[in-house]
mmCIF file of C-alpha atoms in Angstrom:
data_model
loop_
_atom_site.group_PDB
_atom_site.id
_atom_site.type_symbol
_atom_site.label_atom_id
_atom_site.label_comp_id
_atom_site.label_asym_id
_atom_site.label_seq_id
_atom_site.Cartn_x
_atom_site.Cartn_y
_atom_site.Cartn_z
ATOM 1 C CA MET A 1380 39.076 -165.622 -144.044
ATOM 2 C CA LYS A 1381 35.772 -164.380 -142.626
ATOM 3 C CA PHE A 1382 34.437 -165.560 -139.281
ATOM 4 C CA ASN A 1383 30.686 -166.045 -138.929
ATOM 5 C CA LEU A 1384 29.348 -165.921 -135.383
ATOM 6 C CA ASN A 1385 25.939 -165.786 -133.767
ATOM 7 C CA ALA A 1386 25.591 -162.773 -131.470
ATOM 8 C CA GLY A 1387 23.733 -164.745 -128.788
ATOM 9 C CA SER A 1388 26.410 -167.372 -128.284
ATOM 10 C CA PHE A 1389 29.127 -164.727 -128.683
ATOM 11 C CA LEU A 1390 27.717 -162.598 -125.854
ATOM 12 C CA GLU A 1391 27.142 -165.624 -123.678
ATOM 13 C CA GLU A 1392 30.786 -166.610 -124.020
ATOM 14 C CA LEU A 1393 31.860 -162.998 -123.627
ATOM 15 C CA HIS A 1394 29.886 -162.516 -120.410
ATOM 16 C CA TYR A 1395 30.209 -165.827 -118.642
ATOM 17 C CA ASN A 1396 33.047 -167.953 -119.948
ATOM 18 C CA GLN A 1397 35.939 -165.537 -119.591
ATOM 19 C CA SER A 1398 38.034 -165.551 -116.449
ATOM 20 C CA ASP A 1399 38.366 -161.758 -116.426
ATOM 21 C CA ALA A 1400 34.650 -161.047 -116.847
ATOM 22 C CA HIS A 1401 33.085 -159.659 -113.713
ATOM 23 C CA VAL A 1402 29.784 -158.230 -112.558
ATOM 24 C CA ILE A 1403 29.603 -155.105 -110.422
ATOM 25 C CA THR A 1404 26.485 -154.324 -108.419
ATOM 26 C CA SER A 1405 26.151 -150.977 -106.690
ATOM 27 C CA GLY A 1406 22.722 -151.037 -105.130
ATOM 28 C CA SER A 1407 20.714 -149.619 -108.016
ATOM 29 C CA VAL A 1408 23.054 -150.343 -110.930
ATOM 30 C CA LEU A 1409 24.165 -153.637 -112.453
ATOM 31 C CA GLU A 1410 27.325 -153.397 -114.526
ATOM 32 C CA THR A 1411 28.959 -156.184 -116.510
ATOM 33 C CA LYS A 1412 32.513 -155.869 -117.831
ATOM 34 C CA ALA A 1413 34.242 -158.460 -119.970
ATOM 35 C CA SER A 1414 37.019 -158.977 -122.477
ATOM 36 C CA PHE A 1415 37.199 -161.619 -125.153
ATOM 37 C CA GLU A 1416 40.218 -162.873 -127.082
ATOM 38 C CA HIS A 1417 39.600 -164.829 -130.260
ATOM 39 C CA THR A 1418 41.319 -165.637 -133.541
ATOM 40 C CA PHE A 1419 39.341 -162.857 -135.238
ATOM 41 C CA GLY A 1420 40.485 -160.253 -132.685
ATOM 42 C CA ASP A 1421 40.035 -158.820 -129.203
ATOM 43 C CA VAL A 1422 36.871 -157.349 -127.721
ATOM 44 C CA ARG A 1423 36.216 -155.276 -124.610
ATOM 45 C CA TYR A 1424 32.600 -154.933 -123.635
ATOM 46 C CA LYS A 1425 30.624 -153.191 -120.914
ATOM 47 C CA GLU A 1426 26.905 -153.200 -120.179
ATOM 48 C CA ILE A 1427 25.115 -151.130 -117.543
ATOM 49 C CA LYS A 1428 21.507 -152.024 -116.784
ATOM 50 C CA LEU A 1429 19.170 -149.248 -115.684
ATOM 51 C CA GLU A 1430 15.433 -148.803 -115.384
ATOM 52 C CA ILE A 1431 15.029 -146.645 -118.503
ATOM 53 C CA GLY A 1432 17.505 -148.601 -120.620
ATOM 54 C CA ASN A 1433 20.767 -150.491 -120.920
ATOM 55 C CA ILE A 1434 24.063 -148.848 -121.845
ATOM 56 C CA LEU A 1435 26.325 -150.989 -124.057
ATOM 57 C CA VAL A 1436 29.916 -149.996 -124.846
ATOM 58 C CA GLY A 1437 32.021 -152.009 -127.287
ATOM 59 C CA ASP A 1438 35.694 -151.752 -128.247
ATOM 60 C CA TYR A 1439 36.663 -154.145 -131.057
ATOM 61 C CA GLN A 1440 40.206 -154.745 -132.323
ATOM 62 C CA ILE A 1441 39.539 -156.884 -135.390
ATOM 63 C CA LYS A 1442 42.299 -158.964 -137.019
ATOM 64 C CA GLU A 1443 40.175 -161.147 -139.328
ATOM 65 C CA ALA A 1444 36.922 -160.162 -141.037
ATOM 66 C CA LEU A 1445 33.893 -160.917 -138.883
ATOM 67 C CA LEU A 1446 30.191 -161.292 -139.671
ATOM 68 C CA LEU A 1447 28.144 -161.165 -136.474
ATOM 69 C CA SER A 1448 24.551 -162.316 -136.983
ATOM 70 C CA SER A 1449 21.755 -161.657 -134.523
ATOM 71 C CA GLU A 1450 18.023 -162.013 -134.039
ATOM 72 C CA MET A 1451 15.933 -159.554 -132.069
ATOM 73 C CA THR A 1452 13.509 -161.455 -129.861
ATOM 74 C CA GLU A 1453 11.594 -158.361 -128.782
ATOM 75 C CA PRO A 1454 11.122 -154.814 -130.123
ATOM 76 C CA THR A 1455 14.079 -152.561 -129.302
ATOM 77 C CA ILE A 1456 14.627 -148.809 -129.479
ATOM 78 C CA GLU A 1457 18.330 -148.074 -129.730
ATOM 79 C CA MET A 1458 20.265 -144.845 -129.412
ATOM 80 C CA HIS A 1459 23.217 -145.762 -131.630
ATOM 81 C CA PHE A 1460 26.557 -143.909 -131.699
ATOM 82 C CA ASN A 1461 29.394 -145.134 -133.903
ATOM 83 C CA LEU A 1462 32.579 -143.670 -132.420
ATOM 84 C CA GLY A 1463 35.052 -145.450 -134.702
ATOM 85 C CA ASN A 1464 35.365 -146.745 -138.236
ATOM 86 C CA ALA A 1465 32.404 -147.406 -140.529
ATOM 87 C CA ILE A 1466 30.311 -150.469 -139.666
ATOM 88 C CA ARG A 1467 28.177 -152.314 -142.217
ATOM 89 C CA MET A 1468 24.778 -153.271 -140.830
ATOM 90 C CA GLY A 1469 22.133 -155.361 -142.524
ATOM 91 C CA GLU A 1470 18.651 -156.752 -142.020
ATOM 92 C CA ASP A 1471 17.297 -159.872 -143.724
ATOM 93 C CA GLY A 1472 15.420 -158.901 -146.857
ATOM 94 C CA PHE A 1473 17.076 -155.482 -147.182
ATOM 95 C CA ALA A 1474 20.376 -154.227 -148.575
ATOM 96 C CA SER A 1475 23.169 -153.622 -146.063
ATOM 97 C CA SER A 1476 24.242 -150.056 -145.336
ATOM 98 C CA ASP A 1477 27.315 -148.406 -143.819
ATOM 99 C CA ILE A 1478 27.128 -146.420 -140.595
ATOM 100 C CA TYR A 1479 30.105 -144.086 -140.870
ATOM 101 C CA GLY A 1480 32.318 -143.011 -138.004
ATOM 102 C CA MET A 1481 31.115 -140.266 -135.635
ATOM 103 C CA ARG A 1482 27.517 -140.741 -136.748
ATOM 104 C CA GLN A 1483 24.422 -141.375 -134.665
ATOM 105 C CA ASN A 1484 20.717 -142.080 -134.920
ATOM 106 C CA ILE A 1485 17.835 -143.598 -133.011
ATOM 107 C CA LEU A 1486 16.715 -146.946 -134.412
ATOM 108 C CA GLY A 1487 13.489 -148.799 -133.822
ATOM 109 C CA VAL A 1488 13.990 -152.510 -134.462
ATOM 110 C CA GLN A 1489 11.209 -155.078 -134.410
ATOM 111 C CA ARG A 1490 11.680 -158.856 -134.152
ATOM 112 C CA VAL A 1491 14.080 -159.302 -137.080
ATOM 113 C CA LYS A 1492 17.255 -161.074 -138.099
ATOM 114 C CA GLY A 1493 20.222 -158.917 -138.927
ATOM 115 C CA SER A 1494 23.997 -158.767 -139.107
ATOM 116 C CA VAL A 1495 26.982 -156.522 -138.470
ATOM 117 C CA GLU A 1496 30.159 -156.768 -140.546
ATOM 118 C CA PHE A 1497 33.623 -155.846 -139.297
ATOM 119 C CA GLU A 1498 36.577 -155.587 -141.677
ATOM 120 C CA ALA A 1499 39.993 -157.112 -141.002
ATOM 121 C CA ASP A 1500 42.777 -155.056 -139.410
ATOM 122 C CA MET A 1501 40.411 -152.365 -138.164
ATOM 123 C CA SER A 1502 39.303 -151.015 -134.792
ATOM 124 C CA TYR A 1503 35.719 -150.154 -133.896
ATOM 125 C CA LYS A 1504 34.125 -148.311 -130.988
ATOM 126 C CA THR A 1505 30.394 -148.345 -130.362
ATOM 127 C CA PHE A 1506 28.207 -146.734 -127.745
ATOM 128 C CA ASP A 1507 24.566 -147.836 -127.665
ATOM 129 C CA ILE A 1508 21.655 -147.364 -125.322
ATOM 130 C CA HIS A 1509 18.740 -149.789 -125.588
ATOM 131 C CA LEU A 1510 15.860 -147.714 -124.301
ATOM 132 C CA SER A 1511 12.798 -149.053 -122.560
ATOM 133 C CA VAL A 1512 9.928 -148.906 -125.082
ATOM 134 C CA ASP A 1513 7.656 -147.631 -122.313
ATOM 135 C CA PHE A 1514 10.101 -144.789 -121.589
ATOM 136 C CA VAL A 1515 9.924 -143.626 -125.211
ATOM 137 C CA LYS A 1516 6.168 -144.075 -125.599
ATOM 138 C CA LYS A 1517 5.365 -141.989 -122.536
ATOM 139 C CA TRP A 1518 6.445 -138.894 -124.494
ATOM 140 C CA TYR A 1519 3.980 -139.567 -127.319
ATOM 141 C CA GLY A 1520 2.024 -136.446 -128.219
ATOM 142 C CA GLN A 1521 4.753 -134.087 -126.970
ATOM 143 C CA HIS A 1522 7.072 -133.844 -129.976
ATOM 144 C CA LYS A 1523 6.249 -134.123 -133.696
ATOM 145 C CA VAL A 1524 9.493 -135.832 -134.716
ATOM 146 C CA LEU A 1525 9.250 -138.369 -131.904
ATOM 147 C CA ASP A 1526 5.559 -139.014 -132.651
ATOM 148 C CA ARG A 1527 6.415 -139.894 -136.244
ATOM 149 C CA PHE A 1528 9.191 -142.225 -135.090
ATOM 150 C CA ILE A 1529 6.879 -144.011 -132.614
ATOM 151 C CA ASP A 1530 4.156 -144.368 -135.262
ATOM 152 C CA ASP A 1531 6.684 -145.889 -137.676
ATOM 153 C CA PHE A 1532 8.078 -148.150 -134.960
ATOM 154 C CA GLU A 1533 4.643 -149.602 -134.211
ATOM 155 C CA ARG A 1534 3.837 -150.175 -137.900
ATOM 156 C CA ASN A 1535 7.102 -151.202 -139.534
ATOM 157 C CA ARG A 1536 9.851 -153.760 -139.130
ATOM 158 C CA THR A 1537 12.402 -151.018 -138.528
ATOM 159 C CA SER A 1538 12.320 -147.258 -138.180
ATOM 160 C CA THR A 1539 14.850 -144.439 -137.814
ATOM 161 C CA LEU A 1540 14.541 -141.057 -136.174
ATOM 162 C CA TYR A 1541 16.177 -139.437 -139.206
ATOM 163 C CA PRO A 1542 16.498 -141.049 -142.657
ATOM 164 C CA ASP A 1543 20.309 -140.844 -142.612
ATOM 165 C CA ALA A 1544 22.771 -141.180 -139.756
ATOM 166 C CA MET A 1545 23.522 -137.733 -138.304
ATOM 167 C CA HIS A 1546 26.804 -136.363 -136.994
ATOM 168 C CA ILE A 1547 27.715 -136.796 -133.353
ATOM 169 C CA THR A 1548 27.896 -133.259 -132.010
ATOM 170 C CA PRO A 1549 30.464 -132.006 -129.489
ATOM 171 C CA ASP A 1550 27.780 -131.874 -126.778
ATOM 172 C CA MET A 1551 26.908 -135.508 -127.484
ATOM 173 C CA GLN A 1552 30.583 -136.456 -127.238
ATOM 174 C CA ARG A 1553 30.805 -134.668 -123.904
ATOM 175 C CA ILE A 1554 27.809 -136.539 -122.465
ATOM 176 C CA ILE A 1555 29.077 -139.898 -123.729
ATOM 177 C CA GLY A 1556 32.346 -139.140 -121.942
ATOM 178 C CA GLU A 1557 30.483 -138.218 -118.752
ATOM 179 C CA ILE A 1558 28.503 -141.458 -118.884
ATOM 180 C CA SER A 1559 31.632 -143.506 -119.523
ATOM 181 C CA ASN A 1560 33.467 -141.848 -116.616
ATOM 182 C CA CYS A 1561 30.635 -141.581 -114.097
ATOM 183 C CA PRO A 1562 32.170 -140.587 -110.728
ATOM 184 C CA TYR A 1563 29.293 -141.875 -108.588
ATOM 185 C CA SER A 1564 28.005 -145.188 -107.264
ATOM 186 C CA GLY A 1565 24.769 -146.662 -105.989
ATOM 187 C CA PHE A 1566 21.542 -144.672 -106.188
ATOM 188 C CA ILE A 1567 23.306 -141.424 -107.136
ATOM 189 C CA GLN A 1568 24.993 -143.258 -110.032
ATOM 190 C CA LYS A 1569 21.580 -144.453 -111.239
ATOM 191 C CA MET A 1570 20.115 -140.944 -111.082
ATOM 192 C CA TYR A 1571 23.170 -139.443 -112.783
ATOM 193 C CA LEU A 1572 23.263 -141.967 -115.640
ATOM 194 C CA GLU A 1573 19.536 -141.801 -116.307
ATOM 195 C CA ALA A 1574 19.676 -137.992 -116.353
ATOM 196 C CA LYS A 1575 22.554 -138.129 -118.849
ATOM 197 C CA ILE A 1576 20.669 -140.613 -121.032
ATOM 198 C CA GLN A 1577 17.702 -138.256 -121.162
ATOM 199 C CA GLU A 1578 20.013 -135.332 -121.958
ATOM 200 C CA LEU A 1579 21.560 -137.298 -124.823
ATOM 201 C CA PHE A 1580 18.089 -138.300 -126.038
ATOM 202 C CA ILE A 1581 17.038 -134.635 -126.081
ATOM 203 C CA LEU A 1582 20.089 -133.667 -128.149
ATOM 204 C CA GLN A 1583 19.285 -136.358 -130.721
ATOM 205 C CA LEU A 1584 15.683 -135.166 -131.003
ATOM 206 C CA ASP A 1585 16.753 -131.534 -131.263
ATOM 207 C CA LEU A 1586 19.334 -132.185 -133.984
ATOM 208 C CA CYS A 1587 16.868 -134.298 -135.962
ATOM 209 C CA GLU A 1588 14.252 -131.561 -135.798
ATOM 210 C CA CYS A 1589 16.832 -129.014 -136.921
ATOM 211 C CA MET A 1590 17.911 -131.218 -139.829
ATOM 212 C CA MET A 1591 14.316 -131.742 -140.922
ATOM 213 C CA ASN A 1592 13.473 -128.031 -140.743
ATOM 214 C CA ILE A 1593 16.522 -126.659 -142.518
ATOM 215 C CA GLY A 1594 18.407 -129.633 -143.930
ATOM 216 C CA ASN A 1595 16.781 -129.815 -147.344
ATOM 217 C CA GLN A 1596 16.991 -126.062 -147.888
ATOM 218 C CA TYR A 1597 20.677 -125.897 -147.017
ATOM 219 C CA LYS A 1598 21.530 -129.157 -148.701
ATOM 220 C CA GLN A 1599 20.393 -127.725 -152.010
ATOM 221 C CA ALA A 1600 22.466 -124.607 -151.404
ATOM 222 C CA LEU A 1601 25.723 -126.470 -150.608
ATOM 223 C CA SER A 1602 27.770 -127.678 -153.547
ATOM 224 C CA PRO A 1603 30.452 -130.391 -153.199
ATOM 225 C CA ALA A 1604 33.018 -127.586 -153.213
ATOM 226 C CA ASP A 1605 31.163 -125.810 -150.404
ATOM 227 C CA ILE A 1606 31.122 -128.995 -148.340
ATOM 228 C CA GLU A 1607 34.870 -129.492 -148.830
ATOM 229 C CA ARG A 1608 35.552 -125.897 -147.741
ATOM 230 C CA ILE A 1609 33.497 -126.377 -144.583
ATOM 231 C CA HIS A 1610 35.394 -129.579 -143.781
ATOM 232 C CA GLU A 1611 38.616 -127.640 -144.366
ATOM 233 C CA ALA A 1612 37.455 -125.060 -141.822
ATOM 234 C CA LYS A 1613 36.788 -127.834 -139.319
ATOM 235 C CA ARG A 1614 40.272 -129.270 -139.874
ATOM 236 C CA TYR A 1615 41.820 -125.825 -139.387
ATOM 237 C CA ILE A 1616 40.050 -125.439 -136.028
ATOM 238 C CA GLU A 1617 41.306 -128.847 -134.872
ATOM 239 C CA GLN A 1618 44.898 -128.197 -135.943
ATOM 240 C CA HIS A 1619 45.242 -124.562 -134.783
ATOM 241 C CA LEU A 1620 43.652 -124.393 -131.348
ATOM 242 C CA ASN A 1621 46.239 -121.801 -130.267
ATOM 243 C CA GLN A 1622 45.519 -119.616 -133.309
ATOM 244 C CA PRO A 1623 41.744 -119.098 -133.229
ATOM 245 C CA LYS A 1624 40.250 -117.021 -136.025
ATOM 246 C CA THR A 1625 37.020 -115.077 -136.225
ATOM 247 C CA ILE A 1626 34.294 -116.657 -138.340
ATOM 248 C CA ILE A 1627 34.887 -114.067 -141.063
ATOM 249 C CA GLU A 1628 38.643 -114.790 -141.082
ATOM 250 C CA LEU A 1629 38.012 -118.541 -141.154
ATOM 251 C CA ALA A 1630 35.529 -118.217 -144.003
ATOM 252 C CA HIS A 1631 37.997 -116.153 -146.060
ATOM 253 C CA LEU A 1632 40.787 -118.609 -145.275
ATOM 254 C CA VAL A 1633 38.902 -121.540 -146.803
ATOM 255 C CA GLY A 1634 37.396 -119.549 -149.681
ATOM 256 C CA THR A 1635 33.763 -119.075 -148.710
ATOM 257 C CA ASN A 1636 31.617 -116.411 -147.041
ATOM 258 C CA GLU A 1637 30.547 -116.057 -143.415
ATOM 259 C CA SER A 1638 26.881 -116.885 -144.019
ATOM 260 C CA LYS A 1639 27.573 -120.074 -145.950
ATOM 261 C CA LEU A 1640 30.188 -121.238 -143.439
ATOM 262 C CA LYS A 1641 27.856 -120.685 -140.473
ATOM 263 C CA ARG A 1642 24.788 -122.386 -141.933
ATOM 264 C CA GLY A 1643 26.781 -125.158 -143.646
ATOM 265 C CA PHE A 1644 28.759 -125.952 -140.486
ATOM 266 C CA LYS A 1645 25.514 -126.260 -138.528
ATOM 267 C CA GLN A 1646 24.034 -128.559 -141.162
ATOM 268 C CA LEU A 1647 27.069 -130.816 -141.525
ATOM 269 C CA PHE A 1648 28.171 -131.047 -137.902
ATOM 270 C CA GLY A 1649 25.097 -130.164 -135.864
ATOM 271 C CA THR A 1650 26.761 -127.304 -133.991
ATOM 272 C CA THR A 1651 27.955 -123.750 -134.571
ATOM 273 C CA VAL A 1652 31.475 -122.834 -135.645
ATOM 274 C CA PHE A 1653 32.131 -121.119 -132.324
ATOM 275 C CA GLY A 1654 30.545 -123.975 -130.361
ATOM 276 C CA TYR A 1655 32.799 -126.524 -132.051
ATOM 277 C CA MET A 1656 35.891 -124.351 -131.618
ATOM 278 C CA GLN A 1657 35.150 -123.895 -127.929
ATOM 279 C CA GLN A 1658 34.452 -127.593 -127.396
ATOM 280 C CA ARG A 1659 37.785 -128.582 -128.974
ATOM 281 C CA ARG A 1660 39.720 -126.013 -126.942
ATOM 282 C CA MET A 1661 38.114 -126.979 -123.628
ATOM 283 C CA GLU A 1662 38.463 -130.729 -124.167
ATOM 284 C CA GLN A 1663 42.110 -130.268 -125.129
ATOM 285 C CA ALA A 1664 42.654 -128.163 -122.010
ATOM 286 C CA ARG A 1665 41.076 -130.805 -119.784
ATOM 287 C CA ARG A 1666 43.211 -133.533 -121.371
ATOM 288 C CA MET A 1667 46.407 -131.533 -120.818
ATOM 289 C CA PHE A 1668 45.574 -130.991 -117.140
ATOM 290 C CA ILE A 1669 44.843 -134.674 -116.524
ATOM 291 C CA GLU A 1670 47.347 -136.435 -118.786
ATOM 292 C CA GLU A 1671 50.250 -133.968 -118.995
ATOM 293 C CA ASN A 1672 49.936 -132.158 -115.645
ATOM 294 C CA LYS A 1673 50.423 -128.776 -117.331
ATOM 295 C CA SER A 1674 50.007 -125.515 -115.455
ATOM 296 C CA VAL A 1675 46.953 -123.334 -115.991
ATOM 297 C CA SER A 1676 48.999 -120.671 -117.782
ATOM 298 C CA GLU A 1677 50.625 -123.261 -120.097
ATOM 299 C CA VAL A 1678 47.277 -124.739 -121.045
ATOM 300 C CA ALA A 1679 45.637 -121.349 -121.533
ATOM 301 C CA HIS A 1680 48.415 -120.340 -123.945
ATOM 302 C CA PHE A 1681 48.258 -123.647 -125.837
ATOM 303 C CA VAL A 1682 44.527 -123.359 -126.522
ATOM 304 C CA GLY A 1683 44.794 -119.748 -127.628
ATOM 305 C CA TYR A 1684 43.947 -117.587 -124.598
ATOM 306 C CA ALA A 1685 46.193 -114.563 -124.050
ATOM 307 C CA ASN A 1686 44.261 -113.587 -120.915
ATOM 308 C CA LEU A 1687 44.424 -116.121 -118.082
ATOM 309 C CA SER A 1688 41.203 -115.000 -116.380
ATOM 310 C CA ASN A 1689 39.301 -115.265 -119.683
ATOM 311 C CA PHE A 1690 40.471 -118.862 -120.003
ATOM 312 C CA THR A 1691 39.562 -119.658 -116.385
ATOM 313 C CA ASN A 1692 36.075 -118.197 -116.841
ATOM 314 C CA ALA A 1693 35.529 -120.052 -120.128
ATOM 315 C CA PHE A 1694 36.664 -123.339 -118.575
ATOM 316 C CA LYS A 1695 34.307 -122.872 -115.609
ATOM 317 C CA VAL A 1696 31.358 -122.037 -117.863
ATOM 318 C CA TYR A 1697 32.010 -125.122 -120.025
ATOM 319 C CA PHE A 1698 32.671 -127.716 -117.301
ATOM 320 C CA GLY A 1699 30.969 -126.173 -114.288
ATOM 321 C CA PHE A 1700 34.158 -125.995 -112.190
ATOM 322 C CA PRO A 1701 37.427 -124.033 -112.459
ATOM 323 C CA PRO A 1702 40.665 -125.599 -113.746
ATOM 324 C CA THR A 1703 42.198 -125.339 -110.274
ATOM 325 C CA MET A 1704 39.909 -128.177 -109.157
ATOM 326 C CA LEU A 1705 41.578 -130.492 -111.682
ATOM 327 C CA LYS A 1706 45.004 -129.265 -110.653
ATOM 328 C CA SER A 1707 44.217 -129.969 -106.984
ATOM 329 C CA GLY A 1708 43.475 -133.596 -107.780
ATOM 330 C CA ILE A 1709 39.680 -133.605 -107.391
ATOM 331 C CA PRO A 1710 38.410 -136.340 -109.730
ATOM 332 C CA TYR A 1711 36.190 -135.344 -112.630
#
């Protein structure tokens, strides 16, 4: 069975008809949180309204297939991040397409009718920011990639920053986490969130520019076998945080050379091999401090640091504070 719902009535019920929905105002920020239980599944939803845009976070536990139709009543520029399983999105008059997990793009949507499809027995996580059109247009003339996007947005029904959805980089994941766990309130919260939105926006522009400058050249150079080897290298990093290898060792392990691994990793994942390795180690370390209450020496060993001071310095460079601040209970 497939449920067909209109997004407008769905959000209205989600926001206003549920007993556990509540609105939080903190001076400069308006935040709406709600949950929604239905035959098709359970939904948790949060929206934060700011001057430069609205942050929308969705967590969907789908039991029965769902087709959610919607109609844009005004032009929208959306920073879209799919943090979960693939979502099928469609627009009237055009073929539907899948947005795969851990992919992102900036979309320019005019007044159109569209739909989103969710499969049964699946979970989905989305993180979107609906930017103020004026905020985006004020940068016109400053960046070639953005200029092209704005030109397309003003001429076409829909536009995308990059033709295909790009990978969500480790730095993007970090900022999404910082936005989701903002430690401030009131005016400082507003300033913090808007600064993080702009930082995330910059990373999307930068990755798109990189993909456009080098993507086609490297894409032609990477065979399906090359791509599989690079994915194998990524899996090795994730599964052996306490056994880090040099780039040359990692390349030899998966059957490729250093040059191809470095340039292919950047193309496929939008970051360097070392940058990804460091991001995984630091995020794992932070999780172990918070969730498992491990000691600094235990965590350092687990993520592959033989020297405790090297780990402490790396942690401070990455997060901006030493691990002892987490151990002392200061919230971050």
